[in-house]
Short mmCIF file of N, CA and C in Angstrom, two decimals:
data_model
loop_
_atom_site.label_atom_id
_atom_site.label_comp_id
_atom_site.label_asym_id
_atom_site.label_seq_id
_atom_site.Cartn_x
_atom_site.Cartn_y
_atom_site.Cartn_z
N MET V 148 -45.07 48.88 131.49
CA MET V 148 -43.71 48.57 131.35
C MET V 148 -43.51 47.47 130.31
N LYS V 149 -44.44 46.50 130.30
CA LYS V 149 -44.37 45.44 129.32
C LYS V 149 -44.44 46.01 127.93
N ASN V 150 -45.30 47.00 127.73
CA ASN V 150 -45.43 47.61 126.41
C ASN V 150 -44.14 48.32 126.01
N LEU V 151 -43.51 48.93 126.96
CA LEU V 151 -42.27 49.64 126.69
C LEU V 151 -41.17 48.66 126.28
N VAL V 152 -41.10 47.52 126.92
CA VAL V 152 -40.11 46.49 126.58
C VAL V 152 -40.42 45.93 125.20
N LYS V 153 -41.71 45.71 124.92
CA LYS V 153 -42.10 45.19 123.61
C LYS V 153 -41.71 46.18 122.51
N ILE V 154 -41.94 47.46 122.74
CA ILE V 154 -41.63 48.49 121.74
C ILE V 154 -40.12 48.55 121.54
N ALA V 155 -39.36 48.49 122.62
CA ALA V 155 -37.90 48.54 122.52
C ALA V 155 -37.38 47.32 121.77
N LEU V 156 -37.95 46.16 122.09
CA LEU V 156 -37.54 44.93 121.43
C LEU V 156 -37.89 44.96 119.95
N LEU V 157 -39.08 45.45 119.63
CA LEU V 157 -39.51 45.57 118.23
C LEU V 157 -38.62 46.55 117.48
N GLY V 158 -38.28 47.65 118.10
CA GLY V 158 -37.41 48.64 117.48
C GLY V 158 -36.02 48.06 117.20
N THR V 159 -35.49 47.28 118.11
CA THR V 159 -34.18 46.65 117.93
C THR V 159 -34.23 45.65 116.78
N MET V 160 -35.31 44.88 116.70
CA MET V 160 -35.44 43.90 115.63
C MET V 160 -35.53 44.57 114.27
N ILE V 161 -36.32 45.63 114.18
CA ILE V 161 -36.46 46.35 112.91
C ILE V 161 -35.13 46.99 112.53
N GLY V 162 -34.46 47.56 113.50
CA GLY V 162 -33.16 48.18 113.24
C GLY V 162 -32.13 47.17 112.75
N SER V 163 -32.14 45.99 113.32
CA SER V 163 -31.17 44.98 112.89
C SER V 163 -31.49 44.45 111.50
N VAL V 164 -32.77 44.37 111.15
CA VAL V 164 -33.14 43.93 109.80
C VAL V 164 -32.70 44.96 108.78
N VAL V 165 -32.91 46.23 109.08
CA VAL V 165 -32.53 47.30 108.16
C VAL V 165 -31.00 47.39 108.07
N ALA V 166 -30.30 47.19 109.16
CA ALA V 166 -28.85 47.31 109.19
C ALA V 166 -28.16 46.17 108.45
N CYS V 167 -28.79 45.05 108.26
CA CYS V 167 -28.16 43.91 107.60
C CYS V 167 -27.93 44.14 106.12
N ASN V 168 -28.72 44.97 105.50
CA ASN V 168 -28.61 45.24 104.06
C ASN V 168 -28.65 43.94 103.25
N ASN V 169 -29.41 43.02 103.65
CA ASN V 169 -29.49 41.74 102.98
C ASN V 169 -30.86 41.50 102.38
N SER V 170 -31.48 42.53 101.93
CA SER V 170 -32.78 42.33 101.28
C SER V 170 -32.55 41.59 99.97
N PRO V 171 -33.52 40.90 99.45
CA PRO V 171 -33.35 40.18 98.18
C PRO V 171 -32.88 41.08 97.05
N GLN V 172 -33.36 42.32 97.01
CA GLN V 172 -32.94 43.24 95.95
C GLN V 172 -31.46 43.58 96.09
N GLU V 173 -31.03 43.81 97.34
CA GLU V 173 -29.62 44.14 97.56
C GLU V 173 -28.72 42.96 97.24
N LYS V 174 -29.15 41.76 97.61
CA LYS V 174 -28.37 40.57 97.27
C LYS V 174 -28.26 40.41 95.76
N ALA V 175 -29.33 40.63 95.06
CA ALA V 175 -29.32 40.51 93.60
C ALA V 175 -28.41 41.57 92.98
N GLN V 176 -28.49 42.80 93.50
CA GLN V 176 -27.64 43.87 92.98
C GLN V 176 -26.17 43.56 93.23
N ASN V 177 -25.83 43.10 94.43
CA ASN V 177 -24.44 42.75 94.75
C ASN V 177 -23.94 41.62 93.86
N ALA V 178 -24.79 40.62 93.66
CA ALA V 178 -24.41 39.50 92.80
C ALA V 178 -24.21 39.97 91.36
N SER V 179 -25.06 40.87 90.90
CA SER V 179 -24.95 41.40 89.54
C SER V 179 -23.66 42.21 89.38
N GLU V 180 -23.35 43.05 90.37
CA GLU V 180 -22.12 43.84 90.32
C GLU V 180 -20.89 42.93 90.35
N SER V 181 -20.92 41.90 91.17
CA SER V 181 -19.81 40.96 91.25
C SER V 181 -19.63 40.22 89.93
N ALA V 182 -20.73 39.80 89.33
CA ALA V 182 -20.66 39.09 88.05
C ALA V 182 -20.11 40.01 86.97
N ALA V 183 -20.54 41.27 86.96
CA ALA V 183 -20.05 42.24 85.97
C ALA V 183 -18.55 42.48 86.16
N SER V 184 -18.13 42.57 87.41
CA SER V 184 -16.71 42.77 87.70
C SER V 184 -15.88 41.58 87.23
N HIS V 185 -16.38 40.37 87.49
CA HIS V 185 -15.68 39.16 87.03
C HIS V 185 -15.66 39.09 85.51
N ALA V 186 -16.74 39.49 84.87
CA ALA V 186 -16.80 39.47 83.40
C ALA V 186 -15.80 40.47 82.81
N ASP V 187 -15.71 41.65 83.42
CA ASP V 187 -14.74 42.65 82.95
C ASP V 187 -13.31 42.13 83.11
N ALA V 188 -13.03 41.51 84.24
CA ALA V 188 -11.69 40.97 84.47
C ALA V 188 -11.38 39.86 83.48
N ALA V 189 -12.36 39.01 83.20
CA ALA V 189 -12.15 37.92 82.24
C ALA V 189 -11.93 38.48 80.84
N ALA V 190 -12.68 39.52 80.48
CA ALA V 190 -12.51 40.13 79.16
C ALA V 190 -11.12 40.75 79.03
N THR V 191 -10.65 41.38 80.09
CA THR V 191 -9.31 41.98 80.08
C THR V 191 -8.24 40.89 79.94
N ARG V 192 -8.40 39.79 80.69
CA ARG V 192 -7.44 38.69 80.58
C ARG V 192 -7.45 38.10 79.17
N ALA V 193 -8.64 37.97 78.59
CA ALA V 193 -8.75 37.42 77.23
C ALA V 193 -8.08 38.35 76.22
N ALA V 194 -8.29 39.66 76.37
CA ALA V 194 -7.67 40.62 75.45
C ALA V 194 -6.15 40.57 75.59
N ASN V 195 -5.66 40.48 76.82
CA ASN V 195 -4.21 40.39 77.03
C ASN V 195 -3.65 39.10 76.44
N ALA V 196 -4.37 38.01 76.60
CA ALA V 196 -3.92 36.73 76.04
C ALA V 196 -3.90 36.80 74.52
N GLU V 197 -4.88 37.47 73.94
CA GLU V 197 -4.92 37.62 72.48
C GLU V 197 -3.74 38.45 72.00
N ASP V 198 -3.43 39.54 72.72
CA ASP V 198 -2.28 40.37 72.36
C ASP V 198 -0.98 39.56 72.41
N VAL V 199 -0.83 38.77 73.45
CA VAL V 199 0.37 37.93 73.58
C VAL V 199 0.44 36.94 72.43
N ALA V 200 -0.70 36.32 72.10
CA ALA V 200 -0.72 35.34 71.01
C ALA V 200 -0.37 36.00 69.68
N VAL V 201 -0.91 37.19 69.43
CA VAL V 201 -0.60 37.90 68.19
C VAL V 201 0.89 38.25 68.14
N ASN V 202 1.42 38.75 69.25
CA ASN V 202 2.85 39.09 69.29
C ASN V 202 3.72 37.86 69.09
N ASN V 203 3.33 36.74 69.70
CA ASN V 203 4.10 35.50 69.53
C ASN V 203 4.03 35.02 68.09
N ALA V 204 2.87 35.14 67.47
CA ALA V 204 2.73 34.72 66.07
C ALA V 204 3.58 35.61 65.16
N ALA V 205 3.56 36.91 65.42
CA ALA V 205 4.37 37.83 64.62
C ALA V 205 5.86 37.54 64.78
N ALA V 206 6.28 37.26 66.00
CA ALA V 206 7.69 36.94 66.25
C ALA V 206 8.07 35.63 65.54
N ALA V 207 7.17 34.67 65.57
CA ALA V 207 7.45 33.39 64.91
C ALA V 207 7.62 33.59 63.40
N ILE V 208 6.77 34.42 62.82
CA ILE V 208 6.87 34.70 61.38
C ILE V 208 8.18 35.43 61.09
N LEU V 209 8.50 36.43 61.90
CA LEU V 209 9.73 37.20 61.70
C LEU V 209 10.96 36.29 61.73
N TYR V 210 11.06 35.48 62.77
CA TYR V 210 12.24 34.62 62.90
C TYR V 210 12.26 33.51 61.86
N SER V 211 11.10 33.08 61.43
CA SER V 211 11.04 32.09 60.35
C SER V 211 11.56 32.71 59.05
N ASP V 212 11.14 33.95 58.78
CA ASP V 212 11.62 34.65 57.59
C ASP V 212 13.13 34.90 57.66
N ILE V 213 13.63 35.25 58.83
CA ILE V 213 15.07 35.47 59.01
C ILE V 213 15.83 34.18 58.74
N ALA V 214 15.34 33.08 59.28
CA ALA V 214 16.01 31.79 59.07
C ALA V 214 16.00 31.40 57.59
N ALA V 215 14.86 31.61 56.93
CA ALA V 215 14.77 31.28 55.51
C ALA V 215 15.72 32.14 54.68
N ALA V 216 15.79 33.43 55.01
CA ALA V 216 16.68 34.34 54.28
C ALA V 216 18.14 33.97 54.50
N ASN V 217 18.50 33.66 55.74
CA ASN V 217 19.88 33.24 56.02
C ASN V 217 20.23 31.97 55.26
N ASN V 218 19.31 31.03 55.23
CA ASN V 218 19.55 29.78 54.50
C ASN V 218 19.73 30.05 53.01
N ALA V 219 18.89 30.91 52.46
CA ALA V 219 18.98 31.22 51.03
C ALA V 219 20.30 31.91 50.70
N VAL V 220 20.71 32.84 51.54
CA VAL V 220 21.96 33.57 51.31
C VAL V 220 23.17 32.64 51.40
N SER V 221 23.08 31.64 52.26
CA SER V 221 24.22 30.73 52.41
C SER V 221 24.46 29.89 51.16
N THR V 222 23.48 29.83 50.27
CA THR V 222 23.65 29.05 49.04
C THR V 222 24.31 29.85 47.92
N ILE V 223 24.45 31.16 48.10
CA ILE V 223 25.06 32.01 47.07
C ILE V 223 26.57 31.82 47.11
N GLN V 224 27.15 31.50 45.97
CA GLN V 224 28.59 31.26 45.87
C GLN V 224 29.36 32.58 45.89
N THR V 225 30.41 32.62 46.69
CA THR V 225 31.31 33.78 46.69
C THR V 225 32.06 33.79 45.36
N PRO V 226 32.13 34.95 44.72
CA PRO V 226 32.80 34.99 43.41
C PRO V 226 34.31 34.78 43.54
N ALA V 227 34.89 34.29 42.46
CA ALA V 227 36.35 34.18 42.39
C ALA V 227 36.89 35.57 42.08
N LEU V 228 37.70 36.09 42.97
CA LEU V 228 38.22 37.45 42.83
C LEU V 228 39.73 37.44 42.71
N GLU V 229 40.25 38.44 41.99
CA GLU V 229 41.69 38.50 41.70
C GLU V 229 42.52 39.00 42.88
N LYS V 230 42.06 40.04 43.56
CA LYS V 230 42.88 40.69 44.57
C LYS V 230 42.34 40.39 45.97
N ASN V 231 43.26 40.37 46.93
CA ASN V 231 42.87 40.15 48.33
C ASN V 231 41.95 41.26 48.82
N GLU V 232 42.22 42.48 48.39
CA GLU V 232 41.37 43.60 48.79
C GLU V 232 39.94 43.39 48.30
N SER V 233 39.80 42.82 47.11
CA SER V 233 38.47 42.51 46.57
C SER V 233 37.77 41.48 47.44
N LYS V 234 38.52 40.48 47.88
CA LYS V 234 37.96 39.44 48.74
C LYS V 234 37.49 40.03 50.07
N ASP V 235 38.29 40.95 50.61
CA ASP V 235 37.91 41.61 51.86
C ASP V 235 36.64 42.44 51.69
N LEU V 236 36.55 43.15 50.56
CA LEU V 236 35.36 43.96 50.28
C LEU V 236 34.12 43.07 50.12
N ALA V 237 34.28 41.94 49.44
CA ALA V 237 33.15 41.02 49.25
C ALA V 237 32.69 40.47 50.60
N LYS V 238 33.64 40.12 51.46
CA LYS V 238 33.29 39.60 52.78
C LYS V 238 32.59 40.68 53.61
N SER V 239 33.08 41.89 53.55
CA SER V 239 32.49 42.99 54.30
C SER V 239 31.05 43.26 53.83
N LEU V 240 30.85 43.26 52.51
CA LEU V 240 29.50 43.48 51.97
C LEU V 240 28.57 42.34 52.40
N ALA V 241 29.05 41.12 52.32
CA ALA V 241 28.23 39.96 52.73
C ALA V 241 27.87 40.04 54.21
N ASP V 242 28.82 40.43 55.05
CA ASP V 242 28.55 40.56 56.48
C ASP V 242 27.47 41.61 56.75
N LEU V 243 27.54 42.72 56.03
CA LEU V 243 26.54 43.78 56.20
C LEU V 243 25.16 43.32 55.74
N ILE V 244 25.11 42.57 54.66
CA ILE V 244 23.83 42.06 54.17
C ILE V 244 23.24 41.08 55.18
N ILE V 245 24.06 40.24 55.75
CA ILE V 245 23.58 39.30 56.77
C ILE V 245 23.12 40.05 58.01
N LYS V 246 23.84 41.11 58.36
CA LYS V 246 23.42 41.94 59.50
C LYS V 246 22.04 42.55 59.23
N ARG V 247 21.81 42.97 57.99
CA ARG V 247 20.50 43.52 57.62
C ARG V 247 19.42 42.45 57.70
N ILE V 248 19.72 41.27 57.22
CA ILE V 248 18.75 40.17 57.28
C ILE V 248 18.36 39.88 58.72
N ASN V 249 19.32 39.90 59.62
CA ASN V 249 19.07 39.54 61.01
C ASN V 249 18.54 40.69 61.86
N ALA V 250 18.38 41.86 61.28
CA ALA V 250 17.87 43.01 62.03
C ALA V 250 16.42 42.76 62.43
N THR V 251 16.11 43.04 63.68
CA THR V 251 14.74 42.84 64.17
C THR V 251 14.04 44.14 64.52
N THR V 252 14.76 45.26 64.41
CA THR V 252 14.13 46.56 64.65
C THR V 252 14.32 47.43 63.42
N VAL V 253 13.46 48.40 63.29
CA VAL V 253 13.56 49.33 62.16
C VAL V 253 14.88 50.08 62.22
N GLU V 254 15.28 50.46 63.41
CA GLU V 254 16.54 51.20 63.58
C GLU V 254 17.73 50.37 63.11
N ASP V 255 17.79 49.11 63.52
CA ASP V 255 18.90 48.24 63.10
C ASP V 255 18.88 48.01 61.59
N ALA V 256 17.69 47.83 61.04
CA ALA V 256 17.56 47.61 59.59
C ALA V 256 18.02 48.84 58.81
N THR V 257 17.63 50.01 59.28
CA THR V 257 18.01 51.26 58.61
C THR V 257 19.52 51.46 58.67
N LYS V 258 20.12 51.21 59.82
CA LYS V 258 21.58 51.34 59.95
C LYS V 258 22.28 50.38 59.00
N ALA V 259 21.81 49.14 58.95
CA ALA V 259 22.45 48.14 58.08
C ALA V 259 22.32 48.54 56.62
N GLU V 260 21.16 49.04 56.22
CA GLU V 260 20.98 49.46 54.82
C GLU V 260 21.88 50.64 54.48
N THR V 261 22.05 51.55 55.43
CA THR V 261 22.96 52.68 55.22
C THR V 261 24.39 52.18 55.05
N HIS V 262 24.79 51.24 55.89
CA HIS V 262 26.15 50.69 55.79
C HIS V 262 26.35 49.92 54.48
N ILE V 263 25.32 49.24 54.02
CA ILE V 263 25.41 48.53 52.74
C ILE V 263 25.63 49.53 51.61
N ALA V 264 24.86 50.61 51.61
CA ALA V 264 25.02 51.64 50.57
C ALA V 264 26.42 52.25 50.62
N GLU V 265 26.91 52.51 51.83
CA GLU V 265 28.26 53.06 51.98
C GLU V 265 29.32 52.08 51.47
N GLU V 266 29.13 50.80 51.76
CA GLU V 266 30.09 49.78 51.31
C GLU V 266 30.09 49.66 49.79
N ARG V 267 28.91 49.74 49.19
CA ARG V 267 28.82 49.69 47.72
C ARG V 267 29.54 50.89 47.10
N SER V 268 29.38 52.06 47.72
CA SER V 268 30.09 53.26 47.23
C SER V 268 31.60 53.07 47.38
N LYS V 269 32.01 52.50 48.48
CA LYS V 269 33.44 52.24 48.73
C LYS V 269 33.99 51.28 47.67
N ILE V 270 33.22 50.27 47.32
CA ILE V 270 33.65 49.31 46.30
C ILE V 270 33.82 50.02 44.96
N ASN V 271 32.85 50.85 44.60
CA ASN V 271 32.95 51.61 43.34
C ASN V 271 34.16 52.53 43.35
N GLN V 272 34.41 53.18 44.48
CA GLN V 272 35.55 54.10 44.58
C GLN V 272 36.87 53.34 44.45
N LYS V 273 36.95 52.18 45.06
CA LYS V 273 38.18 51.37 44.95
C LYS V 273 38.45 50.98 43.49
N ALA V 274 37.38 50.72 42.74
CA ALA V 274 37.56 50.39 41.32
C ALA V 274 38.02 51.63 40.55
N LEU V 275 37.46 52.80 40.87
CA LEU V 275 37.88 54.03 40.20
C LEU V 275 39.34 54.36 40.52
N ASP V 276 39.77 54.03 41.73
CA ASP V 276 41.15 54.29 42.14
C ASP V 276 42.10 53.18 41.70
N ASN V 277 41.60 52.22 40.93
CA ASN V 277 42.37 51.07 40.42
C ASN V 277 42.98 50.21 41.53
N LYS V 278 42.33 50.18 42.69
CA LYS V 278 42.79 49.32 43.78
C LYS V 278 42.19 47.92 43.65
N ILE V 279 41.06 47.84 42.93
CA ILE V 279 40.49 46.55 42.56
C ILE V 279 40.13 46.63 41.08
N THR V 280 40.00 45.49 40.46
CA THR V 280 39.68 45.50 39.03
C THR V 280 38.19 45.76 38.82
N THR V 281 37.87 46.21 37.63
CA THR V 281 36.47 46.43 37.28
C THR V 281 35.70 45.11 37.33
N ALA V 282 36.35 44.05 36.89
CA ALA V 282 35.70 42.73 36.93
C ALA V 282 35.40 42.31 38.37
N ASP V 283 36.35 42.58 39.28
CA ASP V 283 36.12 42.26 40.69
C ASP V 283 34.97 43.11 41.25
N ARG V 284 34.98 44.40 40.90
CA ARG V 284 33.91 45.28 41.36
C ARG V 284 32.56 44.74 40.91
N ASP V 285 32.46 44.43 39.63
CA ASP V 285 31.20 43.93 39.09
C ASP V 285 30.78 42.62 39.76
N ALA V 286 31.74 41.75 40.00
CA ALA V 286 31.44 40.46 40.64
C ALA V 286 30.98 40.65 42.08
N ILE V 287 31.63 41.57 42.80
CA ILE V 287 31.26 41.83 44.20
C ILE V 287 29.85 42.41 44.26
N LEU V 288 29.57 43.41 43.42
CA LEU V 288 28.25 44.03 43.43
C LEU V 288 27.15 43.04 43.02
N LYS V 289 27.45 42.18 42.04
CA LYS V 289 26.49 41.16 41.64
C LYS V 289 26.26 40.17 42.78
N TYR V 290 27.33 39.81 43.47
CA TYR V 290 27.24 38.92 44.62
C TYR V 290 26.31 39.51 45.68
N GLY V 291 26.48 40.78 45.97
CA GLY V 291 25.60 41.46 46.93
C GLY V 291 24.16 41.48 46.45
N ASP V 292 23.97 41.81 45.17
CA ASP V 292 22.61 41.83 44.61
C ASP V 292 21.96 40.45 44.66
N ASP V 293 22.74 39.41 44.36
CA ASP V 293 22.22 38.04 44.41
C ASP V 293 21.83 37.65 45.84
N MET V 294 22.64 38.06 46.81
CA MET V 294 22.33 37.76 48.21
C MET V 294 21.02 38.44 48.63
N ILE V 295 20.88 39.70 48.26
CA ILE V 295 19.68 40.45 48.63
C ILE V 295 18.45 39.84 47.96
N ALA V 296 18.57 39.51 46.67
CA ALA V 296 17.44 38.90 45.96
C ALA V 296 17.06 37.56 46.57
N ALA V 297 18.04 36.74 46.92
CA ALA V 297 17.75 35.44 47.53
C ALA V 297 17.06 35.60 48.88
N ALA V 298 17.54 36.56 49.67
CA ALA V 298 16.94 36.81 50.99
C ALA V 298 15.50 37.28 50.86
N LYS V 299 15.25 38.20 49.94
CA LYS V 299 13.89 38.71 49.74
C LYS V 299 12.95 37.61 49.26
N THR V 300 13.42 36.80 48.33
CA THR V 300 12.59 35.71 47.82
C THR V 300 12.27 34.72 48.93
N ALA V 301 13.27 34.35 49.71
CA ALA V 301 13.06 33.38 50.79
C ALA V 301 12.11 33.91 51.85
N ALA V 302 12.15 35.22 52.09
CA ALA V 302 11.28 35.82 53.10
C ALA V 302 9.92 36.19 52.53
N GLY V 303 9.71 35.90 51.25
CA GLY V 303 8.41 36.18 50.64
C GLY V 303 8.20 37.64 50.30
N LEU V 304 9.27 38.37 50.09
CA LEU V 304 9.17 39.80 49.79
C LEU V 304 9.23 40.09 48.30
N GLN V 305 9.43 39.07 47.46
CA GLN V 305 9.45 39.28 46.01
C GLN V 305 8.50 38.33 45.36
#
């Protein structure tokens, strides 16, 4: 009976050692897997932080260029125009150019450029219809060209 108790006790001890799964090899493997998991998570966080930093840097450059272009455009003198309609057209063209400068998406920029082209056509048509003078038309178009050139230069595009 003593032998039977010894065998049962020995079997229980061996079973508990095997059930623990704490052999040195298993501990090393678990530690290695945990370290690899932590390294992967750290690499992912670093990549995300880099993406955020790049996006923030790009936004800073964009808004810096917008501010420089707005400042440059504000220095362009509005031409002396003969007719009130000419003054309204010059203001409308200037507003559209500023809208283009401040555009932050391709869609907004494209819309603004389309509106600028339409406004320039409208100015030419008003001159053909003798609603504004040729001198006013030329002055308005030059004013628009000067604004665009100043904005591009300030933003480093020329």
